[in-house]
Tab-separated table of C-alpha atoms in Angstrom:
chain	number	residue	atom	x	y	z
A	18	UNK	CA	-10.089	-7.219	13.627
A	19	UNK	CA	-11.139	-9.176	10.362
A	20	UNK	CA	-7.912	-9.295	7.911
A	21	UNK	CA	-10.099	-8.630	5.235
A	22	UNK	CA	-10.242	-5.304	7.003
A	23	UNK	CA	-6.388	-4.484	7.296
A	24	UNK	CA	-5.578	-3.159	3.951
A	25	UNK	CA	-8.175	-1.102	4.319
A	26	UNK	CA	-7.082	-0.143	7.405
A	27	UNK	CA	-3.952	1.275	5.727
A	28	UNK	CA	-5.207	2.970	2.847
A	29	UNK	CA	-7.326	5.118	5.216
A	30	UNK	CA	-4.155	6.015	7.437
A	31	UNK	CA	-3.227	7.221	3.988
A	32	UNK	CA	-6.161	9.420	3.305
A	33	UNK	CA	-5.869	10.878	6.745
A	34	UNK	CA	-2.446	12.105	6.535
A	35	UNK	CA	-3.722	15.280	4.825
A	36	UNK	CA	-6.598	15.859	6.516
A	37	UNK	CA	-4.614	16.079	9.912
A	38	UNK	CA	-2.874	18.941	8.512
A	39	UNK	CA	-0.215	20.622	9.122
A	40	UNK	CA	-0.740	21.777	12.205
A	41	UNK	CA	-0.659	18.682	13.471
A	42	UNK	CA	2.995	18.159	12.496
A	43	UNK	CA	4.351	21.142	15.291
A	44	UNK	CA	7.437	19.270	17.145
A	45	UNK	CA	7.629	15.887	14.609
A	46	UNK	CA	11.253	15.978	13.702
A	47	UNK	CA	11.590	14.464	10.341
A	48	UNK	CA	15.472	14.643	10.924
A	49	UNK	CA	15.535	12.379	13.264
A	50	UNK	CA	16.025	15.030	16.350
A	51	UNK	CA	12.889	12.701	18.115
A	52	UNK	CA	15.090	10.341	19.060
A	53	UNK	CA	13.822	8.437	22.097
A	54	UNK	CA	16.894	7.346	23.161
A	55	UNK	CA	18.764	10.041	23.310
A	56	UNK	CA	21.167	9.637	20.054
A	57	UNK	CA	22.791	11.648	18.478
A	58	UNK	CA	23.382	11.796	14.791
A	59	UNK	CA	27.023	10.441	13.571
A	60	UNK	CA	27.228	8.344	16.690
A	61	UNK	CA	29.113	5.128	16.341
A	62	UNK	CA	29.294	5.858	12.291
A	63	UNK	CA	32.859	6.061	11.220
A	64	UNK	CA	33.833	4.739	8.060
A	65	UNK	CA	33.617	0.514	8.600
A	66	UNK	CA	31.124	-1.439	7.028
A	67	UNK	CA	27.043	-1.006	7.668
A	68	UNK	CA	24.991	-3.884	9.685
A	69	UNK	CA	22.187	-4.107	7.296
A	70	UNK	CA	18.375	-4.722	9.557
A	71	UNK	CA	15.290	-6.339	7.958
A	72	UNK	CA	11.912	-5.448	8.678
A	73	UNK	CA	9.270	-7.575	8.009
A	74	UNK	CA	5.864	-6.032	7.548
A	75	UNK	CA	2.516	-6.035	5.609
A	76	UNK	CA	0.707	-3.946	3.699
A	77	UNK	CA	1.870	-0.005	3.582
A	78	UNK	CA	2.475	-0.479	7.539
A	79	UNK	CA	3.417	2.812	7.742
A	80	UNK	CA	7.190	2.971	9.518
A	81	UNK	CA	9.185	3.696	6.247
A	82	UNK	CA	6.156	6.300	4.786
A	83	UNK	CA	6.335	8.095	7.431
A	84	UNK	CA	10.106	8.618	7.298
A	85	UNK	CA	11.262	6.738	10.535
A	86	UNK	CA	13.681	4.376	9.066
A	87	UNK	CA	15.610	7.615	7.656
A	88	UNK	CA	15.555	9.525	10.562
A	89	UNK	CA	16.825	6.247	12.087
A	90	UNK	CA	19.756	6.231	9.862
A	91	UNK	CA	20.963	9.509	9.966
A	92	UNK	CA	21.134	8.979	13.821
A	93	UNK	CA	23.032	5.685	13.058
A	94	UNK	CA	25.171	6.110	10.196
A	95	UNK	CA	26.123	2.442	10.715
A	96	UNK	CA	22.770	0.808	10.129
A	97	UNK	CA	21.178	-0.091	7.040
A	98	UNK	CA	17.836	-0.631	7.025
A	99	UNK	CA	15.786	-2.405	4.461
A	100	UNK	CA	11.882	-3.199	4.359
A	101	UNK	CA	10.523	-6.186	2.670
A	102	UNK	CA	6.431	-6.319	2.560
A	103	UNK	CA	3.674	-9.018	1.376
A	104	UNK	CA	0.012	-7.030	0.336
A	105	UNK	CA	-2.187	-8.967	2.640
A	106	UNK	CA	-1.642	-10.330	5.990
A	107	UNK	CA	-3.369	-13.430	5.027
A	108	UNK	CA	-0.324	-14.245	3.034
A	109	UNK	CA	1.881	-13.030	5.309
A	110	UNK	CA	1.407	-14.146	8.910
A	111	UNK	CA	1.259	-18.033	7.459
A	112	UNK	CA	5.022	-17.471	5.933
A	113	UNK	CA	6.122	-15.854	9.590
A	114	UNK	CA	5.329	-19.006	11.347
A	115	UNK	CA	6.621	-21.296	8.556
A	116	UNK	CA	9.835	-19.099	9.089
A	117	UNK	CA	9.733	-19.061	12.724
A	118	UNK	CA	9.205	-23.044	12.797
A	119	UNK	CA	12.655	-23.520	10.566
A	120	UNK	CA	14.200	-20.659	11.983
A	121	UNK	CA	14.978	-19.521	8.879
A	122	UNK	CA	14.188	-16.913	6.276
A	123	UNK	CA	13.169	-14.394	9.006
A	124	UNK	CA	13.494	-10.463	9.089
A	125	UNK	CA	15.724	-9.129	11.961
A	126	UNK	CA	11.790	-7.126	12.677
A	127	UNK	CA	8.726	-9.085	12.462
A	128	UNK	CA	5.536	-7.058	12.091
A	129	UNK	CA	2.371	-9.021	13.687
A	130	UNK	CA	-1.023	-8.005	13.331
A	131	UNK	CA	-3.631	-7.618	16.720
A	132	UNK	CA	-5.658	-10.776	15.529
A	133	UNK	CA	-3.078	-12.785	15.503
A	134	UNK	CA	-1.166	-11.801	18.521
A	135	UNK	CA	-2.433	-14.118	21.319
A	136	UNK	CA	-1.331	-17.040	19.094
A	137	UNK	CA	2.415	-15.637	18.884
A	138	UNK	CA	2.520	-14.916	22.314
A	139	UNK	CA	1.191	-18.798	23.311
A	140	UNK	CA	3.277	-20.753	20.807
A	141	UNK	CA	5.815	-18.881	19.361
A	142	UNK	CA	7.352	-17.003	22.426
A	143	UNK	CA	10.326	-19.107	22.640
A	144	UNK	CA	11.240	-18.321	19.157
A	145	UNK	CA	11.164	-14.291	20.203
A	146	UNK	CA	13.270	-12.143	22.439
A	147	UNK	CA	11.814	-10.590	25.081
A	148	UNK	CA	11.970	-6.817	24.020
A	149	UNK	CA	10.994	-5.889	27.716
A	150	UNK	CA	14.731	-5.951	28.442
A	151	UNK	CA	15.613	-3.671	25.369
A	152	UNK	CA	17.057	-0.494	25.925
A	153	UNK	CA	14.787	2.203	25.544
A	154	UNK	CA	11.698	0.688	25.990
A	155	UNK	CA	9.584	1.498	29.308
A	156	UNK	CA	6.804	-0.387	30.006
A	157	UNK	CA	5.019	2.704	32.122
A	158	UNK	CA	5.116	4.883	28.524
A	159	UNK	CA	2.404	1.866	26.886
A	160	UNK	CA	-0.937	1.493	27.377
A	161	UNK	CA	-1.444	-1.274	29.988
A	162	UNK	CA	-3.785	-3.727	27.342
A	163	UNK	CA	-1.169	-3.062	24.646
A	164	UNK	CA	1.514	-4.193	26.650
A	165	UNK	CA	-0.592	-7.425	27.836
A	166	UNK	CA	-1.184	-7.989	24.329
A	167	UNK	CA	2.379	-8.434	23.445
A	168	UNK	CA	3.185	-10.172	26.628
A	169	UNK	CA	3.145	-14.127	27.202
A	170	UNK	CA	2.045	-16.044	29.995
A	171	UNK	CA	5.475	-16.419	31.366
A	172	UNK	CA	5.858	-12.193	31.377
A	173	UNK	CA	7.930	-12.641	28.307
A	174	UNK	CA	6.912	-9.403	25.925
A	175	UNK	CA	7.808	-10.224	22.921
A	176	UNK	CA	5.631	-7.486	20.949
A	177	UNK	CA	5.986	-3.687	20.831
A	178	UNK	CA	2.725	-2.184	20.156
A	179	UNK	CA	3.129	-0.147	17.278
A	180	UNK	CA	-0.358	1.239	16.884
A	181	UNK	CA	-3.932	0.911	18.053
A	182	UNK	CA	-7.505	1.350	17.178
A	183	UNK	CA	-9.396	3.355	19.952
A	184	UNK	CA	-12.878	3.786	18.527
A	185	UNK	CA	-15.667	6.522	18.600
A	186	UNK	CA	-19.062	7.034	16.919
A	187	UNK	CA	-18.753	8.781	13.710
A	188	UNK	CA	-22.361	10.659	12.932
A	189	UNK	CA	-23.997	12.805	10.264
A	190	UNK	CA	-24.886	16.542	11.656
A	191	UNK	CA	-27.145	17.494	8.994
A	192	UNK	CA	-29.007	14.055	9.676
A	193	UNK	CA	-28.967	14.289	13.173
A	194	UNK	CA	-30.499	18.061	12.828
A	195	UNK	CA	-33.577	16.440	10.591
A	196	UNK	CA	-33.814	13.845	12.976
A	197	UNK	CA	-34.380	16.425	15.839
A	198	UNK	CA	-31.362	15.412	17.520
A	199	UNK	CA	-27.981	17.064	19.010
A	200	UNK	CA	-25.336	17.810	16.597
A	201	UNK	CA	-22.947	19.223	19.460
A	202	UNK	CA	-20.209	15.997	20.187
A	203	UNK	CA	-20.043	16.635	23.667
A	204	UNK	CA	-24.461	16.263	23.455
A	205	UNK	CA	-24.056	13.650	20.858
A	206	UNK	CA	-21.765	11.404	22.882
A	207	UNK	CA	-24.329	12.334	26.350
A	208	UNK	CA	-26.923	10.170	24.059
A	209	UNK	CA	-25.539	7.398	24.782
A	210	UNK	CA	-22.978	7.495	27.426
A	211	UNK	CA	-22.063	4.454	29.231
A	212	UNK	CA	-24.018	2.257	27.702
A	213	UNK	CA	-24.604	0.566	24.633
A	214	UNK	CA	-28.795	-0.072	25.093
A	215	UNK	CA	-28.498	4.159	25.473
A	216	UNK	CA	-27.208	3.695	21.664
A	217	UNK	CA	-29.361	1.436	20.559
A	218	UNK	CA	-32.076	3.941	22.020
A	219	UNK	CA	-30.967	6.690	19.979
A	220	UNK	CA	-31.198	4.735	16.666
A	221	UNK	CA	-34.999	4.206	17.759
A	222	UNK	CA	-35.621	8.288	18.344
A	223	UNK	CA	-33.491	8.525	15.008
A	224	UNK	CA	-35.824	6.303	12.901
A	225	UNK	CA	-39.174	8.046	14.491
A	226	UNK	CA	-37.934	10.945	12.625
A	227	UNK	CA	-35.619	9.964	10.006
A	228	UNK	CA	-34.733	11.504	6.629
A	229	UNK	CA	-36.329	9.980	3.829
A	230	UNK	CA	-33.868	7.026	2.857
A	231	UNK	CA	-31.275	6.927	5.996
A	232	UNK	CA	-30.953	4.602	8.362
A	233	UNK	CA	-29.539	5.402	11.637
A	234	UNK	CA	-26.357	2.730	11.518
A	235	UNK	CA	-24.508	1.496	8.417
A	236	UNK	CA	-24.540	-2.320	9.734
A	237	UNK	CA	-25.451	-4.581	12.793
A	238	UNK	CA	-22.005	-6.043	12.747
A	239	UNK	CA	-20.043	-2.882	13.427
A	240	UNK	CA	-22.579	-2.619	16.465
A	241	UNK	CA	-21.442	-6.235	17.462
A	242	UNK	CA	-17.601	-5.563	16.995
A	243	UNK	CA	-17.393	-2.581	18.835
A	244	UNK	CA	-20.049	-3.817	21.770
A	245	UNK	CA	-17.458	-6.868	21.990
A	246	UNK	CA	-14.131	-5.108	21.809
A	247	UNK	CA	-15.314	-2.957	24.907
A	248	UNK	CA	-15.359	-6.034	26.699
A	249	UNK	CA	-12.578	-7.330	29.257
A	250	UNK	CA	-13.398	-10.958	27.985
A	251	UNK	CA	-15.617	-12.037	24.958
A	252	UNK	CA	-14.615	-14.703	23.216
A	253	UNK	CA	-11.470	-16.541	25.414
A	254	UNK	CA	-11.280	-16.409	29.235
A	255	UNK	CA	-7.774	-16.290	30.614
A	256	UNK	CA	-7.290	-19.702	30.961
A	257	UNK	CA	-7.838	-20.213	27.258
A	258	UNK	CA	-10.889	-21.547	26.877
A	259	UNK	CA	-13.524	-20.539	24.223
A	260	UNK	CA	-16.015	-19.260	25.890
A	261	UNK	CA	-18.170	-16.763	23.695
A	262	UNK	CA	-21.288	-19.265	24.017
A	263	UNK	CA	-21.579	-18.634	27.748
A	264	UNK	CA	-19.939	-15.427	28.069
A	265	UNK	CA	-22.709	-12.697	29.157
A	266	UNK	CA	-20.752	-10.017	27.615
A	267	UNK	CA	-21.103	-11.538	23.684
A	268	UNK	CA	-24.567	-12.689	24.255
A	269	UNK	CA	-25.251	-8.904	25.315
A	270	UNK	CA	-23.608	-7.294	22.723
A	271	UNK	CA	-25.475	-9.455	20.253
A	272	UNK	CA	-28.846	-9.292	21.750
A	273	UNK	CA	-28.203	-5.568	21.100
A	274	UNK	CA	-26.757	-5.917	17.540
A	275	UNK	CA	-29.395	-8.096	16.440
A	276	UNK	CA	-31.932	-5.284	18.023
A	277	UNK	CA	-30.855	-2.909	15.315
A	278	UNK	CA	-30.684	-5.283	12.360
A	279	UNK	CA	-34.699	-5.952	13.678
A	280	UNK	CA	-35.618	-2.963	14.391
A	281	UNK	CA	-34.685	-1.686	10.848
A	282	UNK	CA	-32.343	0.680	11.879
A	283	UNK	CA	-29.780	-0.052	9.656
A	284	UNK	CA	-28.350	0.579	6.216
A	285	UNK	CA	-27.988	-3.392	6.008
A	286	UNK	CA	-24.748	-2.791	4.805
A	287	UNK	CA	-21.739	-5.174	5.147
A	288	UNK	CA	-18.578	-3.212	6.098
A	289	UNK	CA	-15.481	-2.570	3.471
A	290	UNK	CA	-17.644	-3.604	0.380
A	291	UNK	CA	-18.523	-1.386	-2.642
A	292	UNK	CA	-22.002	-0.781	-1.246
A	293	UNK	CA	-20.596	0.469	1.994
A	294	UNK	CA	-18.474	2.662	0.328
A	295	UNK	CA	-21.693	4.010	-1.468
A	296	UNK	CA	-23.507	4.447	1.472
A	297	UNK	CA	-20.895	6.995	2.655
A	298	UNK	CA	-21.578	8.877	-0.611
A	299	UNK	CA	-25.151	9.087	-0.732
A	300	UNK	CA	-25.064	9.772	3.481
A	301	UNK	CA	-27.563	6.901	3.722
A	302	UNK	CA	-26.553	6.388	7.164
A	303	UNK	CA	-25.781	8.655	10.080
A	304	UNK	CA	-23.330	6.778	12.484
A	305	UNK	CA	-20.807	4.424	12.308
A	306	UNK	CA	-18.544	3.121	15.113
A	307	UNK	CA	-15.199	4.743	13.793
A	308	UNK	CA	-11.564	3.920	15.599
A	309	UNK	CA	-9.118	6.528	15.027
A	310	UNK	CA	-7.895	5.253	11.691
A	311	UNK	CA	-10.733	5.447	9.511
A	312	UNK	CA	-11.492	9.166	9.775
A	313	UNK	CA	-9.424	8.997	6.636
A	314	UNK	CA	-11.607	6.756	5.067
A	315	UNK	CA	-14.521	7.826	5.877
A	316	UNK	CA	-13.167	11.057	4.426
A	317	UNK	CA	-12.209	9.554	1.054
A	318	UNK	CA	-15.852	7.765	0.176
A	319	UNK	CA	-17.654	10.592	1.413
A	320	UNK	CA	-16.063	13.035	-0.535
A	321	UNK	CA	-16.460	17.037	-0.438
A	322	UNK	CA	-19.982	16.496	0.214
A	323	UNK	CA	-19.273	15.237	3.822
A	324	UNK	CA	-16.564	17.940	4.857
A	325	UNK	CA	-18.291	19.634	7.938
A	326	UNK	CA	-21.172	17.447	8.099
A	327	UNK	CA	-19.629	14.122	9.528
A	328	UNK	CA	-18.261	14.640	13.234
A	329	UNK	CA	-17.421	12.257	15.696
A	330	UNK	CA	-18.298	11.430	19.278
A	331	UNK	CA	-16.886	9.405	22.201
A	332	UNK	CA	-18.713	5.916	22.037
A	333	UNK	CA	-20.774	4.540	24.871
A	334	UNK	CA	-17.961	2.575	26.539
A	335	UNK	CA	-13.875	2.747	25.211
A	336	UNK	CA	-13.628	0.164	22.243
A	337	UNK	CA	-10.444	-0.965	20.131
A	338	UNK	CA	-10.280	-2.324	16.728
A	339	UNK	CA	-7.184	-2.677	15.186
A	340	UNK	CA	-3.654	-2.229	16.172
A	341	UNK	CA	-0.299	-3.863	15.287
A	342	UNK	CA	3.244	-5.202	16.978
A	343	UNK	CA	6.672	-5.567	16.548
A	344	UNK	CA	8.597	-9.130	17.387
A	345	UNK	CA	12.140	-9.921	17.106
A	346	UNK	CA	13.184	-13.522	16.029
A	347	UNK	CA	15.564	-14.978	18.300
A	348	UNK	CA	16.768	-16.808	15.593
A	349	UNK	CA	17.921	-13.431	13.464
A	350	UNK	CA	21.983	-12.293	13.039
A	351	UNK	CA	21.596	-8.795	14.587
A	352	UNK	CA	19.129	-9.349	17.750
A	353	UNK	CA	20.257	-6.641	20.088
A	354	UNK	CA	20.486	-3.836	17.213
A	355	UNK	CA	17.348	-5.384	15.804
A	356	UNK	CA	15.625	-4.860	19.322
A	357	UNK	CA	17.248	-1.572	20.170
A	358	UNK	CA	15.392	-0.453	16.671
A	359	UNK	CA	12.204	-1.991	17.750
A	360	UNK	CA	12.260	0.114	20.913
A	361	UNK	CA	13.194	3.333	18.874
A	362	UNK	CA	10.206	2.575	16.322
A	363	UNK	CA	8.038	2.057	18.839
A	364	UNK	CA	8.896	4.920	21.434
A	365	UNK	CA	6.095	7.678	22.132
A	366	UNK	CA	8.217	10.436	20.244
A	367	UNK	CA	8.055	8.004	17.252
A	368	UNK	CA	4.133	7.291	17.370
A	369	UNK	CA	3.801	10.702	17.339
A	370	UNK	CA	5.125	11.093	14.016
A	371	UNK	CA	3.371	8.288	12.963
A	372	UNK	CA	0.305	9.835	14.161
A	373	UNK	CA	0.450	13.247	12.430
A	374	UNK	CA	2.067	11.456	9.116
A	375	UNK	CA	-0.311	8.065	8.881
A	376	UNK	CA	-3.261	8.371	10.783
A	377	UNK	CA	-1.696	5.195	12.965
A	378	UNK	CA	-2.808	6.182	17.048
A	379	UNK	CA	-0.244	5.626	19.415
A	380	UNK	CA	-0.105	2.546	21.839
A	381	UNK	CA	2.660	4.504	23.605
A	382	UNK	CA	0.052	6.618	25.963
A	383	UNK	CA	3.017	9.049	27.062
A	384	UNK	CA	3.051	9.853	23.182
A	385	UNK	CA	-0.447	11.635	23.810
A	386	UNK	CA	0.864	14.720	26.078
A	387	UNK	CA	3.021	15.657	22.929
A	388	UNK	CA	1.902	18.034	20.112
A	389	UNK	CA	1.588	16.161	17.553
A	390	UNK	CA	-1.598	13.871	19.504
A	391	UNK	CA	-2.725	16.194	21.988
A	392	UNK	CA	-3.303	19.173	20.073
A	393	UNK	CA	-4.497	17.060	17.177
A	394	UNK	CA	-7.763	18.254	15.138
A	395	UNK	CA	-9.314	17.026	11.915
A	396	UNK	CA	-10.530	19.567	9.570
A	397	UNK	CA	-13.112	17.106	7.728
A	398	UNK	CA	-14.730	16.171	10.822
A	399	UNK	CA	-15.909	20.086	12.037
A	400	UNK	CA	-12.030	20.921	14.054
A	401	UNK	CA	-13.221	17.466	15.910
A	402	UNK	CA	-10.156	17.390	18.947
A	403	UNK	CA	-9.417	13.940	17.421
A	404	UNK	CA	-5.798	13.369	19.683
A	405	UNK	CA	-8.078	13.474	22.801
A	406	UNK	CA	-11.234	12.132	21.846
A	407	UNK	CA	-9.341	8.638	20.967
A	408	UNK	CA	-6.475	9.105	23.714
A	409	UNK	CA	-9.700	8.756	26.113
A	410	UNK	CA	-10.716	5.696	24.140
A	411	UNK	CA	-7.532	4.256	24.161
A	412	UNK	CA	-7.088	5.401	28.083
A	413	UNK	CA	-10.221	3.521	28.917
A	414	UNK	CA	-10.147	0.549	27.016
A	415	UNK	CA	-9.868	-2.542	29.358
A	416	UNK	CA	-7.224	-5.326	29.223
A	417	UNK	CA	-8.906	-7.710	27.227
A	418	UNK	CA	-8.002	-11.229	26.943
A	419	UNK	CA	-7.482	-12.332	23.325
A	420	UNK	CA	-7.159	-15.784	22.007
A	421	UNK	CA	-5.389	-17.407	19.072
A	422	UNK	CA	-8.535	-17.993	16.531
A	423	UNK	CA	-10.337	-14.625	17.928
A	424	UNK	CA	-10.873	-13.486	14.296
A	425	UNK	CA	-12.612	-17.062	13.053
A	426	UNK	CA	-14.843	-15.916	15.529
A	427	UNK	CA	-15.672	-13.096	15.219
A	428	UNK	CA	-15.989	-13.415	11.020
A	429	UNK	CA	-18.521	-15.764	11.585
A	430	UNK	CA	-20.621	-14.101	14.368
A	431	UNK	CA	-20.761	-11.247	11.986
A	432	UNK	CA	-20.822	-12.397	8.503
A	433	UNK	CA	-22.168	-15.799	8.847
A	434	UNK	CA	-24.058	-15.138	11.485
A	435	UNK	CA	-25.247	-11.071	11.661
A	436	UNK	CA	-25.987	-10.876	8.482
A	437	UNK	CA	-28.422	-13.622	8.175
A	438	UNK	CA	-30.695	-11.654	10.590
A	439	UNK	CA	-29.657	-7.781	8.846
A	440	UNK	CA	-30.590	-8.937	4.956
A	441	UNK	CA	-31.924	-12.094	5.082
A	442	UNK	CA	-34.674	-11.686	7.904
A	443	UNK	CA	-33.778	-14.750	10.099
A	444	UNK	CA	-34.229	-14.185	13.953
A	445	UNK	CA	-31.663	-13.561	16.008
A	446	UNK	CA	-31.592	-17.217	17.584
A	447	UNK	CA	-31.316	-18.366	14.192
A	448	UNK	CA	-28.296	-16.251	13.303
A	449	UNK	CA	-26.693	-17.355	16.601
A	450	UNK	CA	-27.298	-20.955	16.054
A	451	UNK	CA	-25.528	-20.262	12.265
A	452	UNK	CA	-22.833	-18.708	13.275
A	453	UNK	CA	-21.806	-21.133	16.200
A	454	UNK	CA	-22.023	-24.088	13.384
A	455	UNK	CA	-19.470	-22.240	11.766
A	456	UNK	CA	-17.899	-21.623	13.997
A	457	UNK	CA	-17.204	-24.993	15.929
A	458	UNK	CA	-16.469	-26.323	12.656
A	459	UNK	CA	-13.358	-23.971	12.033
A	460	UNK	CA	-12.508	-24.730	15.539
A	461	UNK	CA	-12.282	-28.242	14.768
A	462	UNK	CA	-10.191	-28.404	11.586
């Protein structure tokens, strides 16, 4: 996921927290009683002196908003627990490796961001613990790719997945209904089911019949992004190597991109900019591929307008954009209690609050039989059974090999070169041949 992207990211977990309602909240224990690990409150308090834990994050990540540090603490009367952020990841993730290089200055948490995962689990995995061996934490309860992510060549997992990004297709009833299409979900997502050219197909019946001024898609890059995160490999094989150039699955899923920026069935928008944001207002598109945590923000730009006219669908093939970890330094005074609080953070009964409170969607996939996910419904988007629309995503995304400069390449494949063919008419080859210059020369610097 672009890191442009992440703030934004946040802010719509924020927007989402009321639209989940309060329904959704049924068996979240803000007191703490959720307790993965079977604590109970006053346990090992007494009246000595607190061990005070860091945590390390970016952005509003979420874990203190939603109230998990103080449930935490009243469990553990003899932990402290203080949060220190830095706004944009950008900023952040170059001062965690400067840290992690001296071995100094580092939070007793470290909070590390999807698109720059692979790179901390191939150089910096010696400087970690491995949290696989922390009590509490159970491989089974993760989703198999989430745990991969996090996990080094050598087995070592030195990342809890936090969240994730399981993605649908967001769409436009009342546009679909002018269009002469379905507006049932389960219809809408039989469009296109299993495969992305079945997608691309709709957009074309869309535009034969499209209200005046809509396009079917908001951009050909979102196409691209999600086509390519439903991939086992796109850009990196497992050995490492870039290999997006020769890799079948990227040249499909831009083959099929660039078909909707040519076939002018697009909003030519670019995603997260003031015009996009527009576009949601004046519902001058009518789909967008949506993971879990920007049903919030799709909320927010579209306004009252949009309640009960935006649902969403299962996309053509399980996607994920967006998720998060947390790492332990090895170098940081209070490893095991640091580590026994990453496992607690990041246990299914946990996600589940995060879920219902932030809009985050679990990694933990034994967090999606409890309340708070399964029974899960978003009043915005028509009563849409949002906990196991994405829990099917998430279920059926594949274990995708990830590399350390995956987001250089995929910025430039999409705004170097997609959007050269979307609003500036080149042909696709000519995109493709941009965005690989760009591309090999970030590589090489």
């Amino acid at each position: 996921m672009r890191t442009r992207t992440r703030m934004s990211r946040r802010l719509a977990a924020l927007a989402a927290v009321a639209a989940l309602g309060t329904g959704v909240l049924a068996g979240c224990a803000d007191d703490g009683t959720s307790a993965a690990d079977g604590s109970t409150a006053g346990g090992g308090g007494g009246g000595g002196a607190k061990t005070t834990l860091t945590v390390g994050v970016f952005g509003a990540f979420g874990l203190k908003e939603a109230g998990l540090y103080d449930a935490y603490m009243k469990l553990h009367p003899d932990i402290e627990i203080k949060q220190t952020s830095i706004e944009r990841n950008e900023n952040y993730y170059p001062q965690l490796l400067t840290h992690l290089g001296s071995g100094s200055g580092l939070a007793d948490i470290q909070a590390v961001e999807v698109s720059n995962i692979a790179e901390v689990t191939a150089t910096q995995s010696g400087k970690l613990e491995d949290l696989s061996r922390a009590p509490g934490v159970n491989k089974a309860d993760f989703l198999p790719w989430k745990w991969a992510e996090g996990t080094a060549k050598d087995n070592k997992t030195v990342g809890l997945g936090t969240d994730t990004g399981p993605t649908g297709i967001c769409y436009r009833k009342d546009l679909f209904a002018k269009a002469g299409l379905p507006t049932d979900r389960d219809a809408v997502g039989k469009l296109w089911a299993g495969d992305w050219n079945r997608y691309l197909e709709a957009g074309r019946q869309y535009k034969a019949k499209a209200p005046a001024g809509t396009a079917f898609v908001d951009s050909a890059s979102g196409v691209l992004n999600s086509i390519t995160g439903s991939s086992a490999t796109r850009y990196y094989d497992a050995s490492g190597k870039v290999v997006y150039k020769d890799n079948p699955a990227v040249k499909q899923a831009w083959d099929i991109a660039s078909a909707f920026a040519a076939g002018g069935l697009t909003a030519k928008l670019q995603q997260f900019q003031p015009t996009w944001d527009q576009g949601f207002a004046n519902a001058s598109f009518a789909t967008v591929s949506c993971p879990a945590w920007m049903l919030g923000y799709i909320q927010d730009k579209a306004g009252a307008a949009g309640k009960d006219q935006w649902d969403v669908a299962a996309a053509p093939k399980p996607s994920n954009w967006g998720g998060s970890f947390l790492t332990v330094p090895s170098a940081g005074p209070h490893k095991a209690e640091a580590a026994k609080l990453a496992a607690w953070l990041t246990a299914p009964a946990q996600q589940a609050v995060l879920f219902a409170k932030r809009g985050s969607f679990p990694s933990a996939k034994a967090a999606y039989g409890l309340p708070a996910v399964a029974d899960a419904k978003h009043a915005y988007f028509g009563n849409a059974p949002i906990g196991q629309i994405f829990a099917r995503a998430a279920e059926g995304t594949p274990v995708q090999t990830l590399g350390p400069k995956d987001q250089i390449i995929q910025q430039n494949l999409s705004d170097i070169g997609m959007l050269q063919v979307e609003q500036k008419g080149k042909s696709p080859q000519q995109g493709w041949d941009a965005a690989v210059k760009a591309i090999d020369n970030a590589l090489d610097q």
